mmCIF file of C-alpha atoms in Angstrom:
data_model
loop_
_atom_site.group_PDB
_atom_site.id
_atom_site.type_symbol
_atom_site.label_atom_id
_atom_site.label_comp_id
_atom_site.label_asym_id
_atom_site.label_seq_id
_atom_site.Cartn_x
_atom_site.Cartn_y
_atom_site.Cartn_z
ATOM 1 C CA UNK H 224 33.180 -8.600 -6.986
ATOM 2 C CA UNK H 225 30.467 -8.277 -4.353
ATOM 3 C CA UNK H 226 26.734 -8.516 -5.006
ATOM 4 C CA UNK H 227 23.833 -6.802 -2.448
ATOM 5 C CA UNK H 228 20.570 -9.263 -2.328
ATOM 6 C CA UNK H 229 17.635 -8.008 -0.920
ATOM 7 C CA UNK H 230 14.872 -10.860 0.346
ATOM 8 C CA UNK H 231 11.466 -11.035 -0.185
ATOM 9 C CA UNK H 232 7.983 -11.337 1.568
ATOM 10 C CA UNK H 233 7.922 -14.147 4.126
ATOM 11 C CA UNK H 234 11.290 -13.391 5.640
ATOM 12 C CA UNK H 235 10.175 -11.114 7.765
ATOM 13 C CA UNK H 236 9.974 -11.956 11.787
ATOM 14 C CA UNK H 237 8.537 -10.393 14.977
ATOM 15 C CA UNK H 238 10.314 -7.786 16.104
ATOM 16 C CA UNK H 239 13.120 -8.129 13.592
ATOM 17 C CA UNK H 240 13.251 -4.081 13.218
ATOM 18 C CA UNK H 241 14.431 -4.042 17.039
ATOM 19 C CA UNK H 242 17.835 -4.350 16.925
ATOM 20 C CA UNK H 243 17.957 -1.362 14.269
ATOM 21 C CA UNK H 244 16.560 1.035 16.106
ATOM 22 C CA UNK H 245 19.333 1.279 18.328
ATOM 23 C CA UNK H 246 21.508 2.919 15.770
ATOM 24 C CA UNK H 247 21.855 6.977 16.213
ATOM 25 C CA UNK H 248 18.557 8.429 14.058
ATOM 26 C CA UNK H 249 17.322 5.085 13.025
ATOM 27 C CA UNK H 250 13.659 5.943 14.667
ATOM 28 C CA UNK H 251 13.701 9.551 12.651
ATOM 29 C CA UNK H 252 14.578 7.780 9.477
ATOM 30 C CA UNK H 253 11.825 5.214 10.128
ATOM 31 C CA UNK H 254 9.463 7.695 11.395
ATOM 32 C CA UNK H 255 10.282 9.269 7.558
ATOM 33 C CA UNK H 256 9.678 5.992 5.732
ATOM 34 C CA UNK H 257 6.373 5.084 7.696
ATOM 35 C CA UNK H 258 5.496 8.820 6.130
ATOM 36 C CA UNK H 259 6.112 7.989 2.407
ATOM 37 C CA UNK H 260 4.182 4.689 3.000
ATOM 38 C CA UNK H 261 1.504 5.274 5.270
ATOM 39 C CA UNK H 262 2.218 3.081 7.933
ATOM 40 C CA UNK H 263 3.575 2.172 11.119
ATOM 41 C CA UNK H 264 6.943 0.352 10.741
ATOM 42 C CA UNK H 265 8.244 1.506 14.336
ATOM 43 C CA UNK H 266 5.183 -0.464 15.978
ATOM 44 C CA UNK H 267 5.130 -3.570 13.083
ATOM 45 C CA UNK H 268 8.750 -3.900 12.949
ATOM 46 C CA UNK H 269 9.142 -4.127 16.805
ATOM 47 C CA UNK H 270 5.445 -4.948 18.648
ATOM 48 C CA UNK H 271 3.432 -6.550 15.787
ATOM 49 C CA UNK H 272 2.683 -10.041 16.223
ATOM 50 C CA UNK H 273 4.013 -12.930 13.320
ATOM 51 C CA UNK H 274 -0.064 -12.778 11.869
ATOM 52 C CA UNK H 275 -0.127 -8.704 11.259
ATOM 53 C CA UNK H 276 3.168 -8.572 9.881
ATOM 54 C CA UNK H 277 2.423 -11.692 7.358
ATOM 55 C CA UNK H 278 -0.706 -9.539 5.909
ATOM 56 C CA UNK H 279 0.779 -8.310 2.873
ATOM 57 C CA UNK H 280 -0.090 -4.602 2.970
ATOM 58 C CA UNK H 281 2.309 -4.414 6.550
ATOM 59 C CA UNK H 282 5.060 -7.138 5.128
ATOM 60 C CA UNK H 283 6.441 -5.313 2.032
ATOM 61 C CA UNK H 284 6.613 -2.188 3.135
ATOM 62 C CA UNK H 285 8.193 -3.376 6.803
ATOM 63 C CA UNK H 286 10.348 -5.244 4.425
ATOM 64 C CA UNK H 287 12.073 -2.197 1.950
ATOM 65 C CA UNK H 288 12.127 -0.338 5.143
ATOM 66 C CA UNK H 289 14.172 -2.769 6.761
ATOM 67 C CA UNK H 290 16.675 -3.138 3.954
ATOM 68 C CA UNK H 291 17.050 0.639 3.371
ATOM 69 C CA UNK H 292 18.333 1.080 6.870
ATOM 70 C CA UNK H 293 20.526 -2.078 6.788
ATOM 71 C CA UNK H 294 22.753 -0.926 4.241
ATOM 72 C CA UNK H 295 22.419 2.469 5.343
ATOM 73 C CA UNK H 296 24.015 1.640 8.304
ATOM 74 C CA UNK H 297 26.423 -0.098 6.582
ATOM 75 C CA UNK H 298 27.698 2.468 4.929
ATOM 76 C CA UNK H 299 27.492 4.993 6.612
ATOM 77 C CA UNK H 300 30.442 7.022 7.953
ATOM 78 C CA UNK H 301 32.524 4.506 6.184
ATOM 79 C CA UNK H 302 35.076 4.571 3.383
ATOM 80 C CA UNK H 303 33.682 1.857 1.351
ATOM 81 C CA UNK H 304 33.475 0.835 -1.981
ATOM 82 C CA UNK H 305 29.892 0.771 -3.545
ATOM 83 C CA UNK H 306 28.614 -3.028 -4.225
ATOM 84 C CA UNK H 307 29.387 -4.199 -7.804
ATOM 85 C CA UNK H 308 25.734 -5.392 -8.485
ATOM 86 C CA UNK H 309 22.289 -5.393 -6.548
ATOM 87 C CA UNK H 310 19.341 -7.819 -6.888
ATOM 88 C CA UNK H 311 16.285 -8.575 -4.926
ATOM 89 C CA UNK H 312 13.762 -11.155 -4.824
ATOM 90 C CA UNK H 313 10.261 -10.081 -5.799
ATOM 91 C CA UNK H 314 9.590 -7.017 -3.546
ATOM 92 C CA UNK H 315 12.969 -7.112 -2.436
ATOM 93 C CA UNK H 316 13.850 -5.640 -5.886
ATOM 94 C CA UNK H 317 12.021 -2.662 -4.738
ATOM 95 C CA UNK H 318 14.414 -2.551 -2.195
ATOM 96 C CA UNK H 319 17.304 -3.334 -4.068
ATOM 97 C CA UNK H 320 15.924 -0.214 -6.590
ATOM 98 C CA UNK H 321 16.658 1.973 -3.499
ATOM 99 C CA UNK H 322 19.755 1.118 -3.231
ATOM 100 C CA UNK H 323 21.215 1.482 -6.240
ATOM 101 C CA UNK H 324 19.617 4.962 -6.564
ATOM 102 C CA UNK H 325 16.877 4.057 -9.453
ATOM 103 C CA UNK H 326 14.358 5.040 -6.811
ATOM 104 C CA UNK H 327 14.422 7.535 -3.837
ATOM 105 C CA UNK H 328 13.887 5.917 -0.339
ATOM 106 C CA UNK H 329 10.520 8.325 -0.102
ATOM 107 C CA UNK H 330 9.619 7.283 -3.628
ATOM 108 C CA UNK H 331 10.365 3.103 -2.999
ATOM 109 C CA UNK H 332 8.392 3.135 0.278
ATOM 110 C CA UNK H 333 5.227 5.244 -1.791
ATOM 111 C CA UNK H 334 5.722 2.476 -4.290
ATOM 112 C CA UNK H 335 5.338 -0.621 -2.252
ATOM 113 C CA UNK H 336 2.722 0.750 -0.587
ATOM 114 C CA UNK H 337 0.671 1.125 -3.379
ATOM 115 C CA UNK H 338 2.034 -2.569 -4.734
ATOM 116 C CA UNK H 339 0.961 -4.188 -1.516
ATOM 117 C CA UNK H 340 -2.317 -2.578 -1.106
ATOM 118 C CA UNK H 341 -2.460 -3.740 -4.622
ATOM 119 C CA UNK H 342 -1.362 -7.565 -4.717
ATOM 120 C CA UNK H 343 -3.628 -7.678 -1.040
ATOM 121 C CA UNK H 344 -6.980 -6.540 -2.723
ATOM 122 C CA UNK H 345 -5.937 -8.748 -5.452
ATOM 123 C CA UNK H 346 -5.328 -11.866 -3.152
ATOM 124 C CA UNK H 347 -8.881 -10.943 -1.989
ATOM 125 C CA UNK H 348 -11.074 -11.354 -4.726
ATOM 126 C CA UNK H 349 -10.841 -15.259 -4.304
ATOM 127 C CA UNK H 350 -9.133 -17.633 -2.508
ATOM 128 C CA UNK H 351 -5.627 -18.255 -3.454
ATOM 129 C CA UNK H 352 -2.156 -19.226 -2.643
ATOM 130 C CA UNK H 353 1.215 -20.813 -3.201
ATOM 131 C CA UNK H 354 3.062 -23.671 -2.587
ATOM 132 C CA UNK H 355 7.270 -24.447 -2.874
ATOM 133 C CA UNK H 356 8.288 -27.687 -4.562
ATOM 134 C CA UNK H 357 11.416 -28.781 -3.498
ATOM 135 C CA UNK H 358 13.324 -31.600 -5.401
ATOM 136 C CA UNK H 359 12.094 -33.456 -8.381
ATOM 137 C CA UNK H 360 13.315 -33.157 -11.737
ATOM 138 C CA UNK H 361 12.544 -29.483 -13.396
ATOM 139 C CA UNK H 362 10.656 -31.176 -15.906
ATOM 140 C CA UNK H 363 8.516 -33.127 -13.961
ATOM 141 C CA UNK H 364 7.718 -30.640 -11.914
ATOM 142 C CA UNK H 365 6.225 -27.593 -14.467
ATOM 143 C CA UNK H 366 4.216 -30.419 -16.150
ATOM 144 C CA UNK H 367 2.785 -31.490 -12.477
ATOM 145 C CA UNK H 368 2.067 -27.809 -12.032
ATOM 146 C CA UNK H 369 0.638 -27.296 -15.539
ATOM 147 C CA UNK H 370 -1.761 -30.573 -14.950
ATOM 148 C CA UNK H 371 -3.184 -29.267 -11.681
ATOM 149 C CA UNK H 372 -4.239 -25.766 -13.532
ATOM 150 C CA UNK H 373 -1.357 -23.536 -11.429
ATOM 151 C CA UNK H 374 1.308 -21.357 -12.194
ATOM 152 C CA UNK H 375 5.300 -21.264 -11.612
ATOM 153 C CA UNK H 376 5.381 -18.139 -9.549
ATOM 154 C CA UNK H 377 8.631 -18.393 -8.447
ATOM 155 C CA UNK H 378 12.205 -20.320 -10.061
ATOM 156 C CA UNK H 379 13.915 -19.836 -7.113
ATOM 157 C CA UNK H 380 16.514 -22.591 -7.702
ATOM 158 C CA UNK H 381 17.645 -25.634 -10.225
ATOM 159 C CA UNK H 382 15.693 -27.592 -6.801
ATOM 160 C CA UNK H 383 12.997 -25.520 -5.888
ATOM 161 C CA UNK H 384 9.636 -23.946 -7.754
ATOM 162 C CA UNK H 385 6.673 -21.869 -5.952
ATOM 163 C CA UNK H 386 3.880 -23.119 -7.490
ATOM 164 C CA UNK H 387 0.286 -20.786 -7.280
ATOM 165 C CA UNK H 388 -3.049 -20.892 -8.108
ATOM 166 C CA UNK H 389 -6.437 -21.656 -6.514
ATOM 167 C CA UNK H 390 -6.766 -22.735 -3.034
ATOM 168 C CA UNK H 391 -8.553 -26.145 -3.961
ATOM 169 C CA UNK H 392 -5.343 -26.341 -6.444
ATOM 170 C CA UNK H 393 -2.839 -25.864 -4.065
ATOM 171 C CA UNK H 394 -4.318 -28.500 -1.855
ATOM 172 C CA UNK H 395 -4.688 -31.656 -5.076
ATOM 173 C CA UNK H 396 -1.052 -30.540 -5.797
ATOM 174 C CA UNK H 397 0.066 -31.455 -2.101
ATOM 175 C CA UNK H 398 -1.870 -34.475 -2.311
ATOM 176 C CA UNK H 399 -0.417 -35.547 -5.883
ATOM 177 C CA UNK H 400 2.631 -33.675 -6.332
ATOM 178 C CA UNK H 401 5.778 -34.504 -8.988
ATOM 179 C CA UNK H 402 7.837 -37.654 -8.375
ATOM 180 C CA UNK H 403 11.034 -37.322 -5.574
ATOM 181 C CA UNK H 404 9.585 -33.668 -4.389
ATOM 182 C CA UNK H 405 8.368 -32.461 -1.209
ATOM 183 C CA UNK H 406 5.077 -30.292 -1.971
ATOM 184 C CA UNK H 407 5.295 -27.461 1.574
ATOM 185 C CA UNK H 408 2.057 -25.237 1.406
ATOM 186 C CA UNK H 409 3.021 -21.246 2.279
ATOM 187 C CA UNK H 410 1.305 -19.499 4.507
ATOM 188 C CA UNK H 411 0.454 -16.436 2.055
ATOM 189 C CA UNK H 412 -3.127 -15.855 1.332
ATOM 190 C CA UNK H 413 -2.231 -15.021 -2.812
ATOM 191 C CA UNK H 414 -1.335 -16.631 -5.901
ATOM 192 C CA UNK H 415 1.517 -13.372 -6.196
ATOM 193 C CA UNK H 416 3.379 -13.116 -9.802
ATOM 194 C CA UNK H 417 0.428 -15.300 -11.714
ATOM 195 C CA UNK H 418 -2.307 -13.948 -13.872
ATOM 196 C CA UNK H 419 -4.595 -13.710 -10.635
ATOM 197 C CA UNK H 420 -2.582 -10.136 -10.131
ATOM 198 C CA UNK H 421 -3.647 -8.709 -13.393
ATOM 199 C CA UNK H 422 -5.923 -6.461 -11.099
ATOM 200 C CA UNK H 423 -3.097 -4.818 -9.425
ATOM 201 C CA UNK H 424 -0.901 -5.048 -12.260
ATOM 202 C CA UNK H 425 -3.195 -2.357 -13.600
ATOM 203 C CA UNK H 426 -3.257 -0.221 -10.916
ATOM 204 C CA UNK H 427 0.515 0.218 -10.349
ATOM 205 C CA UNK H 428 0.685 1.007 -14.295
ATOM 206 C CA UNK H 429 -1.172 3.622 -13.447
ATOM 207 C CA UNK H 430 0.747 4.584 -10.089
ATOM 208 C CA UNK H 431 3.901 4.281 -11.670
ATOM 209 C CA UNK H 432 3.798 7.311 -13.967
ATOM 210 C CA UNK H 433 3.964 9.534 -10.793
ATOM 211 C CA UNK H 434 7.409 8.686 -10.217
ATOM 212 C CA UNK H 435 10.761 10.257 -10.674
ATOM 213 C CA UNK H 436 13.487 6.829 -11.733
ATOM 214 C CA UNK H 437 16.930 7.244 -12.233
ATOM 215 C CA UNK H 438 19.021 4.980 -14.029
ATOM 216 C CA UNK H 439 21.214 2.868 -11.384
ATOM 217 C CA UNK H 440 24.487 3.847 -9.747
ATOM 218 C CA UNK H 441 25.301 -0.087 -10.165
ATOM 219 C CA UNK H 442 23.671 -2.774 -12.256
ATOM 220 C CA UNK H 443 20.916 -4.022 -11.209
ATOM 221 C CA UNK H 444 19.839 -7.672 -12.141
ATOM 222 C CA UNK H 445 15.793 -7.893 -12.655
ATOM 223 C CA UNK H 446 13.635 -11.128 -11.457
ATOM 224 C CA UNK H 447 12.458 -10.928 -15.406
ATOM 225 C CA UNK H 448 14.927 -13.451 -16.862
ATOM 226 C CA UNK H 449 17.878 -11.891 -15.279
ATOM 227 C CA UNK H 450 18.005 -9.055 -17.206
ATOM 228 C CA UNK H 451 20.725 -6.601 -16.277
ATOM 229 C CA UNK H 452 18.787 -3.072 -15.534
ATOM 230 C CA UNK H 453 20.216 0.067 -16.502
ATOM 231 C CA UNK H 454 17.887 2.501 -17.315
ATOM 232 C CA UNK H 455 15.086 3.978 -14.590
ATOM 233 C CA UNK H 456 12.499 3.811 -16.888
ATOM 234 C CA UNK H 457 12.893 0.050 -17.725
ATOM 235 C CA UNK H 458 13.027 -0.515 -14.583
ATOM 236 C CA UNK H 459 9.747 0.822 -13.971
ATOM 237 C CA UNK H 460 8.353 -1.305 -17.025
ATOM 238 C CA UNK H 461 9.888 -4.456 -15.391
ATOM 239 C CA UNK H 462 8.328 -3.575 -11.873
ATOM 240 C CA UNK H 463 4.957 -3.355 -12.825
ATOM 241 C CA UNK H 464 4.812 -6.572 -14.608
ATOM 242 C CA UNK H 465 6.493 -8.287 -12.308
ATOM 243 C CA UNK H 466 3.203 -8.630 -9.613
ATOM 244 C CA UNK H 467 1.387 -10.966 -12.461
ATOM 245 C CA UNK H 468 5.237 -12.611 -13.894
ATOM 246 C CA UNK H 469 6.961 -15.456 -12.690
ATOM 247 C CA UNK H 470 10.049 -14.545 -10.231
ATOM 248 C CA UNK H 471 12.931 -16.028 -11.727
ATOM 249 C CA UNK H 472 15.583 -15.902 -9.084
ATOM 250 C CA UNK H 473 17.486 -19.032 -10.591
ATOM 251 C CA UNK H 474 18.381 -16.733 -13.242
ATOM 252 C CA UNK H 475 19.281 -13.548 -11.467
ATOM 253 C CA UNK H 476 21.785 -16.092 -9.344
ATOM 254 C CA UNK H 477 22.890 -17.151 -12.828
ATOM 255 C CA UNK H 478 23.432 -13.768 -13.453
ATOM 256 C CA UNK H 479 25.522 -13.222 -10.735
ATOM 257 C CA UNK H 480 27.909 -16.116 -11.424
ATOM 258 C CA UNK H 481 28.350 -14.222 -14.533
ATOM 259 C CA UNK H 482 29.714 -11.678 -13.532
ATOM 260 C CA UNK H 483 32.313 -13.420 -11.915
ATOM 261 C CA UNK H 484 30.692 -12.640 -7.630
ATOM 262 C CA UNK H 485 32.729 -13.439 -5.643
ATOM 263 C CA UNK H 486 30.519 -12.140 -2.470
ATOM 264 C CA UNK H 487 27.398 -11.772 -1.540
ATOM 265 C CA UNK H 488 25.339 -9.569 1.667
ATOM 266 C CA UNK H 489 21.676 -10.275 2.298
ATOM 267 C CA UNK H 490 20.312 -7.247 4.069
ATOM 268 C CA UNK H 491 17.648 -7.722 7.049
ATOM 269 C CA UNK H 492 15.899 -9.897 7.407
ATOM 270 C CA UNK H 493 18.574 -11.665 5.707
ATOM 271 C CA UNK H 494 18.984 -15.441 5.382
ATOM 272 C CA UNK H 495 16.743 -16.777 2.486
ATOM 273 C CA UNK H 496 18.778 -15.839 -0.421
ATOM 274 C CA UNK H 497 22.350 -16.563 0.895
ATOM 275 C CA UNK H 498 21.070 -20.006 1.993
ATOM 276 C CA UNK H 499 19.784 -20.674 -1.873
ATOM 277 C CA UNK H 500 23.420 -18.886 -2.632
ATOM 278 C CA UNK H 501 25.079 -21.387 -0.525
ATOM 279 C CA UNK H 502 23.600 -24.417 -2.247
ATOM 280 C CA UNK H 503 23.986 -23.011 -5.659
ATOM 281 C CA UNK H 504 26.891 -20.137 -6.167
ATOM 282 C CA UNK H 505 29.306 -22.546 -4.518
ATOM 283 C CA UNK H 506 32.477 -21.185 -3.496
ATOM 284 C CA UNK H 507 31.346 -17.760 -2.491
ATOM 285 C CA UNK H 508 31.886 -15.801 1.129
ATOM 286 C CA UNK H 509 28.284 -14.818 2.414
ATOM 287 C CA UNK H 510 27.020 -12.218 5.066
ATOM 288 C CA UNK H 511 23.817 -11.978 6.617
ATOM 289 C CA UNK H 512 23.148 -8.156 7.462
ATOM 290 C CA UNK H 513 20.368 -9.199 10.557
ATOM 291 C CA UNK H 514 21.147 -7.157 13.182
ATOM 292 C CA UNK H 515 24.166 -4.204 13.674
ATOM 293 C CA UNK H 516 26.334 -6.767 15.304
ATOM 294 C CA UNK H 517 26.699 -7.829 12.000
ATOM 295 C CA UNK H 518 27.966 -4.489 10.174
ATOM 296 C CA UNK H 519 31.603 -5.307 10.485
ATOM 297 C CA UNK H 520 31.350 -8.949 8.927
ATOM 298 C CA UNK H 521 29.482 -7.221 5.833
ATOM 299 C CA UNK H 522 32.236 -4.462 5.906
ATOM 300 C CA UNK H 523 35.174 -6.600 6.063
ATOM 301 C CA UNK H 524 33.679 -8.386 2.836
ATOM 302 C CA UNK H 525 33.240 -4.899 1.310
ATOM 303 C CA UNK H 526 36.755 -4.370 2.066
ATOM 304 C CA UNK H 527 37.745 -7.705 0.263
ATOM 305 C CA UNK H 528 35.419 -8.171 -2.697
ATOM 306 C CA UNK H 529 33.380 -4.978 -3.849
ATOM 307 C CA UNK H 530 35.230 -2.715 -6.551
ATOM 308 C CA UNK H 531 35.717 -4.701 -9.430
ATOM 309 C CA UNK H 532 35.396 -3.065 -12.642
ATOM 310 C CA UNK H 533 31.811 -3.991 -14.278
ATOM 311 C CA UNK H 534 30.673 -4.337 -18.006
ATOM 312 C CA UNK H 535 27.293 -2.102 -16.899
ATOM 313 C CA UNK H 536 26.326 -3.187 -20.402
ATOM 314 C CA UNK H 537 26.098 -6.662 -20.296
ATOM 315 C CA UNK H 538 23.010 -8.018 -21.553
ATOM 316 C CA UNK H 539 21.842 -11.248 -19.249
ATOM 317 C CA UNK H 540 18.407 -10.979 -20.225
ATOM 318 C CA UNK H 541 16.157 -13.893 -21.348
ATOM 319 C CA UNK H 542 12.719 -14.292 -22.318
ATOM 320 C CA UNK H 543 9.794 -14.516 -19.620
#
């Protein structure tokens, strides 16, 4: 059983769009995307410098872009099986949304534009952002975040928690943070998937309407508890909340070892999620889908691991 994982903002690099484009009709299908979401993804996926492409309102977008034409590629012109279950961490599930056909590539690029523009006027009505907490005991760690007024924006792992809040925050939790844990500031200028995002939580409730969801092709696992997705308009519900919700990827990976995965691919710009795989779905083979040199690893595992029956009705889901 093979899962597709789909990363989230801060993996992307300079230029990491590059190799890509040297695929047959990559540039027209980017050239399409960059329509649906209003910007440039030829010139920020290849020229842009590490500082444009961090600003939220370039990242996400670059981002679903990026994993739309990885797997594209990778199945393209080949006689695959489809993956067994998709997932993606916080934007990446708009990605992920794409690719299991809940969402239209025009309509998921139009979407995390507007979520971007969003969570970046958000992020600018104060100062705010985010730190990850690796180590410590779980415990220990959401009380330290509790006492120093912030939120656990992200469970990304039994070891590690994004905490958010307040600048001024962010900095007393670095200098006072939970017993055995390393507090490492982020360079994001947000407190993402907190109450701080209520702002834009509003305004893609009232985007959202304007779309056309399907329910998915495959199950998709949601960063709400884990919950197994398989109806479009849910998934709609669970995407707008998610901006001012904690990310819980400890439980989507839970999710996963449910379902008995066996394998996992991390489209570009892959890396994050198969490293927190490697620590914590022991056992299982991994691909990183970077670059096209690395379409024949991913379809070799394809080969192997993806067509397993699936229980699409499995219910996973846990409370926020």
């Amino acid at each position: 059983m093979l899962a597709i994982v789909c990363p989230g903002q801060g993996a992307q690099k300079p230029g990491f769009l590059s190799p890509w484009r040297e695929l047959p009709g990559a540039d027209d299908a980017l050239a399409a995307l960059s329509e649906a979401a209003g910007i440039d993804l030829l010139r920020h996926g290849t020229e842009s410098d590490a500082d444009t492409i961090r600003d939220t309102a370039v990242a996400q977008p670059l981002l679903v872009a990026a994993g739309i034409i990885a797997a594209s590629a990778l199945f393209q012109d080949q006689d695959l099986p489809a993956a067994d279950v998709v997932a993606g961490h916080s934007v990446g599930e708009l990605t992920a949304a794409a690719l299991a056909g809940v969402l239209s590539d025009q309509d998921a690029m139009s979407l995390v534009s507007a979520r971007s523009q969003a969570m970046a006027k958000a992020a600018a009505a104060e100062p705010t952002s985010m730190a990850a907490i690796v180590g410590g005991a779980r415990e220990d760690v959401l009380t330290t975040i509790e006492r120093h007024g912030l939120h656990a924006a992200n469970l990304n792992s039994a070891a590690q928690v994004v905490a958010a809040g307040s600048a001024a925050q962010i900095a007393a939790l670095a200098e006072d943070g939970p017993a055995k844990a390393r507090v490492i500031p982020l360079q994001v200028a947000g407190a993402f998937h907190t109450p701080f995002m209520a702002d834009a939580r509003r305004e893609l409730a009232a985007f959202a309407p304007g779309l056309a969801p399907q329910d998915p092709s495959v199950p998709l696992i949601s960063n709400a508890g884990g919950e197994v997705v398989t109806s479009g308009a849910r998934y709609l519900e669970l995407i707008v909340s998610q901006v001012a919700s904690p990310v819980d990827w400890e439980a989507c990976m839970a999710g996963l070892r449910d379902r008995g995965v066996t394998a996992m691919i991390e489209v570009a710009p892959a890396g994050t999620l198969t490293g927190l795989a490697k620590r914590e779905l022991k056992g299982i083979a991994l691909a990183n889908l970077n670059t096209p040199d690395d379409l024949d690893a991913a379809r070799t595992l394809l080969h192997e691991h993806a067509g397993a029956a699936v229980d699409t009705s499995a219910d996973t889901s846990q409370e926020n």
